[in-house]
Every structure is written in C-alpha cells, then in structure tokens.
XYZ file of N, CA and C in Angstrom:
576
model
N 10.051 17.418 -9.517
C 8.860 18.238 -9.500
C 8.843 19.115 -8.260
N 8.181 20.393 -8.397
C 8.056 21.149 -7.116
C 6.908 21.043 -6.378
N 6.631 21.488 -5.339
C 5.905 21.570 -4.575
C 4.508 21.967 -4.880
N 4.349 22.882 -5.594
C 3.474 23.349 -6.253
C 2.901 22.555 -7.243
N 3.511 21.228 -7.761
C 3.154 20.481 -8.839
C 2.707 19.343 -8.125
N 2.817 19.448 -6.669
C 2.356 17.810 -6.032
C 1.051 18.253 -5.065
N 0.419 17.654 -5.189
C -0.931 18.129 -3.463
C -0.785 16.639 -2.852
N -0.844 16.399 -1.808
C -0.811 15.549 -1.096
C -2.099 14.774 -0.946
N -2.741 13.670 -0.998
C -3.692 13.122 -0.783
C -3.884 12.461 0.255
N -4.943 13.093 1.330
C -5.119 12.212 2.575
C -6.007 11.265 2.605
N -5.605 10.053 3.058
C -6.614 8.832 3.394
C -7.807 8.580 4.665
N -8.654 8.461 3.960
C -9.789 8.517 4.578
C -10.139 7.624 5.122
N -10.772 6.637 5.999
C -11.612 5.424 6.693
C -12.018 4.594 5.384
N -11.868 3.484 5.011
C -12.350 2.680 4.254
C -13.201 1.736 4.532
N -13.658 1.848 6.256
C -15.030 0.519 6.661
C -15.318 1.217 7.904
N -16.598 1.430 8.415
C -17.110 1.503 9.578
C -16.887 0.612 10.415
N -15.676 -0.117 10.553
C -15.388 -1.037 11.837
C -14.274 -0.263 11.861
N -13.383 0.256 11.403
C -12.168 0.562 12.026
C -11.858 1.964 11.033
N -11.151 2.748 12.201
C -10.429 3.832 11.728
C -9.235 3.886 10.960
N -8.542 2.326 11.167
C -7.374 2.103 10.524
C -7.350 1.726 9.314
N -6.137 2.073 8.264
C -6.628 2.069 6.557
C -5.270 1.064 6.363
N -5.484 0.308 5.259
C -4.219 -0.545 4.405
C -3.993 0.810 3.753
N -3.006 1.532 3.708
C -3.043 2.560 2.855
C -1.868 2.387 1.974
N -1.081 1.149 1.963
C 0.034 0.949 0.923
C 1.072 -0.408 0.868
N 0.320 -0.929 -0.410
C 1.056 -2.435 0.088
C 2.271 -2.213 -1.276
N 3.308 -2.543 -0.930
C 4.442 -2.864 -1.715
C 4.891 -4.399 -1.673
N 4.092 -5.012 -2.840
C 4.492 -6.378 -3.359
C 5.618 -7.320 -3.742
N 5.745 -6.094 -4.778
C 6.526 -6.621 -6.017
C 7.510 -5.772 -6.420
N 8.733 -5.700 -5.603
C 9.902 -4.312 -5.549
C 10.440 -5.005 -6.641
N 11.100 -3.947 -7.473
C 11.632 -4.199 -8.632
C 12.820 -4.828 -8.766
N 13.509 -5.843 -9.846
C 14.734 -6.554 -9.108
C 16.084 -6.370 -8.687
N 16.263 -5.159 -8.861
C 17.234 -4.432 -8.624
C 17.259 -4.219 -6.730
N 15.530 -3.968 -6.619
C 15.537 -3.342 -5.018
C 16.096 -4.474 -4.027
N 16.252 -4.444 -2.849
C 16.611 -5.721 -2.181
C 15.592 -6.696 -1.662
N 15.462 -7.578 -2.125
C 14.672 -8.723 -1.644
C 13.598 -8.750 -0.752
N 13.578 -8.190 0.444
C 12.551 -8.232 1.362
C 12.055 -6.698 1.546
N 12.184 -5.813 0.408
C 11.810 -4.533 0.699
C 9.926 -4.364 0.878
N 9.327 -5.240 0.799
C 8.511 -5.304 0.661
C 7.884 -5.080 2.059
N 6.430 -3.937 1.921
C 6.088 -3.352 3.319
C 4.632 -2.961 3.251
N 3.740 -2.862 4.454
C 2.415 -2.674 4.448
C 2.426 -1.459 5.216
N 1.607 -0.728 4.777
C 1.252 0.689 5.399
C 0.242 0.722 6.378
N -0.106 1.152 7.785
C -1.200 1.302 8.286
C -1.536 3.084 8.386
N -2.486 3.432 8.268
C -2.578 4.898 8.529
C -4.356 4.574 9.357
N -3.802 5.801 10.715
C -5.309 6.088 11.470
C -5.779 7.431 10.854
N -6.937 7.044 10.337
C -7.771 8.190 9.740
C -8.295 9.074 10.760
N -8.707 8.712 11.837
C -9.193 9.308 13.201
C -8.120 10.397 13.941
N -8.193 10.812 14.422
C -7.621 12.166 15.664
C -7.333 10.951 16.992
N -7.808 9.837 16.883
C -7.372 9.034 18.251
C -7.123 7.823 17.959
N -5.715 8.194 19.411
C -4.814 6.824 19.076
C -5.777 5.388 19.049
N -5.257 4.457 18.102
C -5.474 3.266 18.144
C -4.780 2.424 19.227
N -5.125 1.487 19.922
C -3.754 0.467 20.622
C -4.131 -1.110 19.970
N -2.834 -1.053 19.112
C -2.961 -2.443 18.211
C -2.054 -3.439 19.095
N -2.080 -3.441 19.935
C -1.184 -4.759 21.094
C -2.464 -6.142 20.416
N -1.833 -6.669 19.969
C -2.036 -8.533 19.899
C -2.983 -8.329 18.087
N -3.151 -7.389 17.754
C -3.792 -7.200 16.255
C -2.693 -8.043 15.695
N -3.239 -8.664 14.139
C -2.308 -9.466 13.634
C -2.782 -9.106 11.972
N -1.479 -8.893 11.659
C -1.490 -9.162 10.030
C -1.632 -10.444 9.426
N -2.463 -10.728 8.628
C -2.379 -12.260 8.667
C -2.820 -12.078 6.555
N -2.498 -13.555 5.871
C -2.761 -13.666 4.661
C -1.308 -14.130 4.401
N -0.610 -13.246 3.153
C 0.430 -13.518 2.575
C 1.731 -13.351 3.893
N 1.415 -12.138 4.540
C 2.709 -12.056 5.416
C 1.658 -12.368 7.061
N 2.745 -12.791 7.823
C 2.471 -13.075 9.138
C 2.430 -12.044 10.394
N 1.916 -11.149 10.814
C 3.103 -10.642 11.892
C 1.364 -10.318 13.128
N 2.323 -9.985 14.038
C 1.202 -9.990 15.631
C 2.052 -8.722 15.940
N 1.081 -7.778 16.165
C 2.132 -6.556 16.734
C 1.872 -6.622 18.252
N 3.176 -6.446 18.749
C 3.525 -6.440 19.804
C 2.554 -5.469 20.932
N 2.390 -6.128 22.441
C 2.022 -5.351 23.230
C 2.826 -3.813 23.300
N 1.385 -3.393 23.416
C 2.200 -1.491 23.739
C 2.017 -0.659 22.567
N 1.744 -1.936 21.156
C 2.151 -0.860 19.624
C 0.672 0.684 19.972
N 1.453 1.633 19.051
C -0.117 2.358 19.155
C -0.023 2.967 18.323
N -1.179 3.291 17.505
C -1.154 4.155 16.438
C -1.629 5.029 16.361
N -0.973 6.670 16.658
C -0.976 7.778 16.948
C -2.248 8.168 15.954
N -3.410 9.122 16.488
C -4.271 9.538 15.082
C -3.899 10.192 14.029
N -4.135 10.183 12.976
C -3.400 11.083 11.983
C -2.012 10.766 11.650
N -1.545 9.270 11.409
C -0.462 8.843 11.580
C -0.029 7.459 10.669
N 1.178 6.942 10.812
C 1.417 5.842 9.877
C 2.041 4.915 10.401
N 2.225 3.908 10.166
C 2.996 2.722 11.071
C 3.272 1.155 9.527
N 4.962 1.415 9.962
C 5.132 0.637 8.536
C 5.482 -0.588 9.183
N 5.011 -2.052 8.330
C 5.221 -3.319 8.684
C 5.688 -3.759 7.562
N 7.237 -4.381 7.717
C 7.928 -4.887 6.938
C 8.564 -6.221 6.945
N 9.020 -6.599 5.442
C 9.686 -7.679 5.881
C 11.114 -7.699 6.591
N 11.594 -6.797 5.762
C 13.061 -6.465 6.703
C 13.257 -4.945 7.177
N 12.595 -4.873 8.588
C 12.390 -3.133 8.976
C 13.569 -2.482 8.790
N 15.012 -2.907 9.149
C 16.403 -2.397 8.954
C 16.265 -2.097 7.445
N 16.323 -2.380 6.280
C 16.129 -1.096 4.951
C 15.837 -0.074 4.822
N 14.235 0.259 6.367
C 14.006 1.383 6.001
C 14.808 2.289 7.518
N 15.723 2.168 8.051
C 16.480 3.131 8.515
C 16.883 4.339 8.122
N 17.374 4.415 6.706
C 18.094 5.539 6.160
C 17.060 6.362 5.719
N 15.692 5.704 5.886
C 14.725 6.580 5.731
C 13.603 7.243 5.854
N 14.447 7.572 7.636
C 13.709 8.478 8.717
C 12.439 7.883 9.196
N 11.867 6.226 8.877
C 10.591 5.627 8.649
C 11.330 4.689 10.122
N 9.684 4.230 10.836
C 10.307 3.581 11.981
C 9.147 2.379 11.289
N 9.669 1.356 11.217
C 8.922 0.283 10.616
C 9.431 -1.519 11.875
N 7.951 -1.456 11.768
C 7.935 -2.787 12.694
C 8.297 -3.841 12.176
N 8.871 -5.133 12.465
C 8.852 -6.549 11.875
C 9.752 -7.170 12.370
N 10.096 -8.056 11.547
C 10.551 -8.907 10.469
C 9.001 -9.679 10.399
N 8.118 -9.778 9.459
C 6.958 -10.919 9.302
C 7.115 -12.253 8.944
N 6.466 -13.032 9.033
C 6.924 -14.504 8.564
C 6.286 -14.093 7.309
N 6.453 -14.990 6.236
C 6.163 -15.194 4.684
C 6.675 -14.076 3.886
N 5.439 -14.013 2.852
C 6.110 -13.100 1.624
C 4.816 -12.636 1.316
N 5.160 -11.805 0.276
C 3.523 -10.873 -0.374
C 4.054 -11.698 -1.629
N 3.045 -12.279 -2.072
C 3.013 -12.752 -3.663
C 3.380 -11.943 -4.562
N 3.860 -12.234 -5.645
C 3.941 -11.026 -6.872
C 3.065 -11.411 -7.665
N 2.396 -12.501 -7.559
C 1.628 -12.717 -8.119
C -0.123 -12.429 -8.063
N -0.568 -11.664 -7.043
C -1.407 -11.475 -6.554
C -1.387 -12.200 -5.094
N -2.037 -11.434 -4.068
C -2.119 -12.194 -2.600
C -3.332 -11.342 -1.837
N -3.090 -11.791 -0.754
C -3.925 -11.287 0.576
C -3.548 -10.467 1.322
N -3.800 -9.540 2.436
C -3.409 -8.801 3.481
C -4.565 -8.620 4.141
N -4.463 -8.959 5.071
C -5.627 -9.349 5.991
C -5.376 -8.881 7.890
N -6.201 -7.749 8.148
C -6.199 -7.099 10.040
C -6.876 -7.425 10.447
N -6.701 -8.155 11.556
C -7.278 -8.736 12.435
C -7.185 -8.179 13.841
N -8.325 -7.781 14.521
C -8.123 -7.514 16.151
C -7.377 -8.599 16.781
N -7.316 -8.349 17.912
C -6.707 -9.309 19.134
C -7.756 -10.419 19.274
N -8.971 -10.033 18.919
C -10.046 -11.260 19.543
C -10.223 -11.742 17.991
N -9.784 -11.566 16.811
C -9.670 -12.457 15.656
C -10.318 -11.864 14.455
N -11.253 -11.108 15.427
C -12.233 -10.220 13.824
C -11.723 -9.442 13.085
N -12.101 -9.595 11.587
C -11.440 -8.829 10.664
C -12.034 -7.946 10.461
N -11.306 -7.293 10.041
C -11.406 -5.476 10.112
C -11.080 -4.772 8.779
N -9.672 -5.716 8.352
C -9.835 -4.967 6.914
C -9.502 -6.374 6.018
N -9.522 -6.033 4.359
C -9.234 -7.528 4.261
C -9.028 -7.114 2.734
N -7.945 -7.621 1.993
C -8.136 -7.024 0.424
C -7.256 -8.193 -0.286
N -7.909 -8.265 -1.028
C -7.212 -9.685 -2.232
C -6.280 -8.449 -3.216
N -5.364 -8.507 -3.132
C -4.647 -7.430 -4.648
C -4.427 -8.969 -5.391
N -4.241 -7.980 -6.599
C -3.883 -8.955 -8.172
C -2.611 -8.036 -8.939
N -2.301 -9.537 -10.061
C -1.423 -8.132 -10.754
C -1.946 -8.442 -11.973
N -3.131 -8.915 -12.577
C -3.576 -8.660 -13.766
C -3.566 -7.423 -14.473
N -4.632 -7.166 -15.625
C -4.923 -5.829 -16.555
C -5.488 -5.225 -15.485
N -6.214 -5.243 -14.639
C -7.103 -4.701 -14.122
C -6.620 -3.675 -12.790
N -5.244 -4.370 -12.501
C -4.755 -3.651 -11.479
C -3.167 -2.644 -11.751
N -3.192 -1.925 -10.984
C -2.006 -0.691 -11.877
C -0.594 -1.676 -11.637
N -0.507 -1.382 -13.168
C 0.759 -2.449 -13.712
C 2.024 -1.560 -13.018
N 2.186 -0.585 -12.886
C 3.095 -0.150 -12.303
C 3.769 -0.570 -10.421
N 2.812 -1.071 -10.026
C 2.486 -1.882 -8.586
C 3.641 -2.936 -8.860
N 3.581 -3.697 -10.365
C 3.989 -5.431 -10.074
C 5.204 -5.577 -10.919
N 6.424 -4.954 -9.958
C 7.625 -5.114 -10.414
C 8.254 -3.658 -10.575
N 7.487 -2.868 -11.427
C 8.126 -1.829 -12.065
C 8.571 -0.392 -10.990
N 8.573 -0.811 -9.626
C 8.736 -0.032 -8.172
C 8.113 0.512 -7.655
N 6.500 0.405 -7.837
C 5.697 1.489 -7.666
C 4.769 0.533 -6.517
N 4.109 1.250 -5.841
C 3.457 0.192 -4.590
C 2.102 0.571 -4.913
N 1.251 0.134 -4.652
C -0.217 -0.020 -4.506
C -0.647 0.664 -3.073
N -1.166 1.646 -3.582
C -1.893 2.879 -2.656
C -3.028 2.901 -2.593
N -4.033 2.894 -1.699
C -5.086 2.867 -1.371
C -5.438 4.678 -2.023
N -6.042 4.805 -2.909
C -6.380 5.939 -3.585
C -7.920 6.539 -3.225
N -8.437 5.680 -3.370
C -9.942 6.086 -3.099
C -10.907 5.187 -2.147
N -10.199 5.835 -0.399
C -10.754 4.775 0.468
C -12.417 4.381 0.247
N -13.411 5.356 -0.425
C -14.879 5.275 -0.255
C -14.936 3.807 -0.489
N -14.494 3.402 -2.009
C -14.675 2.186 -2.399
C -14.415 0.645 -1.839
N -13.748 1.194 -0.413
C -13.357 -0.133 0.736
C -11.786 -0.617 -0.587
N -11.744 -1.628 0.879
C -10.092 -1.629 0.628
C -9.899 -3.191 -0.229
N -11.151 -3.703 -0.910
C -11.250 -4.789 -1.172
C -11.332 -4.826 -2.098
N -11.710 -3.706 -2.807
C -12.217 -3.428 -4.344
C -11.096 -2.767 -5.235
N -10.801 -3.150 -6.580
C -9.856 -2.942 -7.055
C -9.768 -1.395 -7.409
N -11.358 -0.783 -7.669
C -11.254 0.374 -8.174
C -10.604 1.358 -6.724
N -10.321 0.782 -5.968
C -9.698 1.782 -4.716
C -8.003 1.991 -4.347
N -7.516 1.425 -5.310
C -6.279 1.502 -5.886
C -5.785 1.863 -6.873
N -4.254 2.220 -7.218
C -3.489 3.263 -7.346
C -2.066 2.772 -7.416
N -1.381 2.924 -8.544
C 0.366 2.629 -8.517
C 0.601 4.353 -7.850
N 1.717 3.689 -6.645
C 2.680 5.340 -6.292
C 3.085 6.405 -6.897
N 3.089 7.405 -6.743
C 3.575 8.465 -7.610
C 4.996 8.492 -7.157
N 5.575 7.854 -6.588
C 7.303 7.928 -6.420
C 7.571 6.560 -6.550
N 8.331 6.201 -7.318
C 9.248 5.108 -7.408
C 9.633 4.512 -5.644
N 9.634 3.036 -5.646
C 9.770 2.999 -3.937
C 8.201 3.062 -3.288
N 7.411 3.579 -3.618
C 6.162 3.826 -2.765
C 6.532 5.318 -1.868
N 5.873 5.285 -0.802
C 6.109 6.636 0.283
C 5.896 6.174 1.347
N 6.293 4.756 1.760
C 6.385 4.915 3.195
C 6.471 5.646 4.422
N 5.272 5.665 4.976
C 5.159 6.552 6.115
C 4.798 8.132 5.918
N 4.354 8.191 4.669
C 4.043 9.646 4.633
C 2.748 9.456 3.463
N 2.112 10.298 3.251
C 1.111 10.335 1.651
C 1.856 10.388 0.858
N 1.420 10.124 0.114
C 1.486 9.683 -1.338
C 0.960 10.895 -2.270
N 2.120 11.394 -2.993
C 2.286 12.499 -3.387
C 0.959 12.477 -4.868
N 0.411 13.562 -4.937
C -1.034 13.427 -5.890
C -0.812 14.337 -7.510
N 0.383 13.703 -8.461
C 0.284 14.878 -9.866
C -1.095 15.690 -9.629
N -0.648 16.962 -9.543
C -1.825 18.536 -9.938
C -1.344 18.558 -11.561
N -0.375 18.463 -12.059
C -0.331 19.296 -13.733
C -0.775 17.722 -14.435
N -1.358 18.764 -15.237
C -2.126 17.240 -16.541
C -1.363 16.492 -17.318
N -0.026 17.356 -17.856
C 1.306 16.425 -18.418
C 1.070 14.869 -17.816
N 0.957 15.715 -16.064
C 1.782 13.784 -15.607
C 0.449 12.889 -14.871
N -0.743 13.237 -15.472
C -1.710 12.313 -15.954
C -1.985 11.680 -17.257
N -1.130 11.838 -17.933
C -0.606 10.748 -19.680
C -0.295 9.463 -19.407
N -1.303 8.525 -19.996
C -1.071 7.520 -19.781
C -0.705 6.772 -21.246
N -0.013 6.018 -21.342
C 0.042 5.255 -22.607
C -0.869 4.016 -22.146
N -1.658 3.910 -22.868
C -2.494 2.426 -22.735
C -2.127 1.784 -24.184
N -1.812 2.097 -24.946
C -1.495 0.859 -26.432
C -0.511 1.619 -27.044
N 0.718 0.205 -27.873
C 1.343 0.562 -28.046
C 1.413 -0.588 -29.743
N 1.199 0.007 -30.961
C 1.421 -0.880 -32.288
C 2.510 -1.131 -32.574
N 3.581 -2.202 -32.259
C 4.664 -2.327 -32.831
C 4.532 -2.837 -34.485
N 5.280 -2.270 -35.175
C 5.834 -3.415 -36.638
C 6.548 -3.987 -37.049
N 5.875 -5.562 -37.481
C 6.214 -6.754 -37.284
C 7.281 -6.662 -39.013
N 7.130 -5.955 -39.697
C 8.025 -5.361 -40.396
C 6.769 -6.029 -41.948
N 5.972 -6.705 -42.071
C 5.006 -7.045 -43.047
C 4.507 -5.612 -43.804
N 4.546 -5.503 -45.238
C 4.276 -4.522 -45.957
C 5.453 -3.542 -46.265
N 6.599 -3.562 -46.040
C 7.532 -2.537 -46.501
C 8.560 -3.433 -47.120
C-alpha cells in the first residue's frame, strides 16, 4: 500500500495519572515467528520526558526498568522478551523480562517506583477481542485511548503483520481494507 492509502494514528493519554500509554502488546506471535518475539509498547503522549528509573512492568511479564531509563515526549520505548530480535529493526528495545504474556489471555500491569499503578489492562483472546491479535501475527494496539486501557472496546489487531514496534500503527484510509468477514457457511454436503 502507498502512503497515501495509510494515515498514521497518534495515541493519546488513556488515564489522568500518567502520560504514558500501553500502546501495543504482542501476545501471541504466530508459530512460525520466534518464540520470545513477544513485546510491550510504551508511548509518552506528553511533549515531556518521563524518567521511568525503578517503574516496573509487572502481571504476565516481569521487568523493573533500569535507573536512568527515560522516555523522551512524543516517543516509544519497546520491552521485550528477547530485545536482540528486534535489532534488524532499527527498534532499541529494553529487556530480557522474566515470564511470558499468555496466549491465552493475561495481564500487563505499570507500576511507579513507589508501587502505584498507573496503567493496568486484562487482554483476552475470546470473540470479543480482535482475533487477529491471538496467533494470526497481528498485536493488539491500543486504538482508542479515550476508552482507558482496560476496556476491550480500546483495542485493535495491527494493521501490519508483526505489530509496529516503535512507531504508530499504520490506520487503512481506503474502505476496501475495512472488509471484514464476520461469518462464514460452510457445506456439510446434506441436500445435494
């Protein structure tokens, strides 16, 4: 697709405690991808730096970011399970975390240095949440921060295969590639 066929969608604040957004959790990489590709997005909605020294990811994956981290305003900061994958792709990603993100539905949970949570979101991979998220390579994007980052209607499968680590998340403009198939009648071969 060209340029002209994508607008970029910027993420907005999803809670009056913090400027910082979950803006993209990748669960459930497809089985082909490698094993620990799995990664959490932070984006500062604000014009000013954050300093996340002793903040901790906590829920399904583990991690404490290191003294010094900072998160530039207007910016992204990727936390992974295995940061070396994303080398080849220009993405500077923090980690290694302890645990795993469920594929089955889990937690992701920010915490300040003094323990308070800040952001906090249960994902699922039921009907209810974009099936394209759980397995099929697509990551779960925080789409519509108004709705807070807890609520299902504020999510979104990726518009690129992989997710978009470290950058937005590219937004279909042409209506073609808003077609969704929601049902599909197979025949069971009865009547012919």
């Amino acid at each position: 697709l060209t340029s002209s066929v994508l607008a970029q969608l910027t993420s907005g604040p999803c809670s009056r405690r913090t400027s910082i957004v979950l803006s993209e959790i990748h669960y459930h990489p497809p089985s082909e991808a490698p094993v620990n590709r799995e990664f959490i997005e932070l984006y500062n909605s604000s014009p000013i730096s954050v300093d996340l020294s002793g903040w901790k990811l906590r829920g399904d994956a583990d991690f404490v970011f290191p003294d010094g981290t900072r998160l530039e305003g207007k910016q992204f900061l990727i936390v992974a399970a295995d940061p070396s994958l994303f080398a080849d792709e220009n993405v500077t990603a923090l980690g290694p975390w302890s645990g795993t993100l469920s594929n089955g539905g889990g937690r992701a949970r920010l915490r300040k240095a003094s323990g308070g949570i800040v952001l906090d979101t249960n994902y699922q991979d039921n009907n209810r949440w974009p099936a394209a998220a759980d397995g099929a390579g697509h990551s779960l994007i925080l789409k519509y921060p108004s709705y807070g980052e807890s609520r299902r209607e504020a999510w979104a499968a990726s518009y690129n295969y992989g997710g978009s680590p470290g950058a937005f998340d590219p937004v279909a403009t042409d209506s073609l590639d808003q077609i969704i198939i929601s049902e599909i009648l197979a025949n069971n071969g009865e009547g012919q």
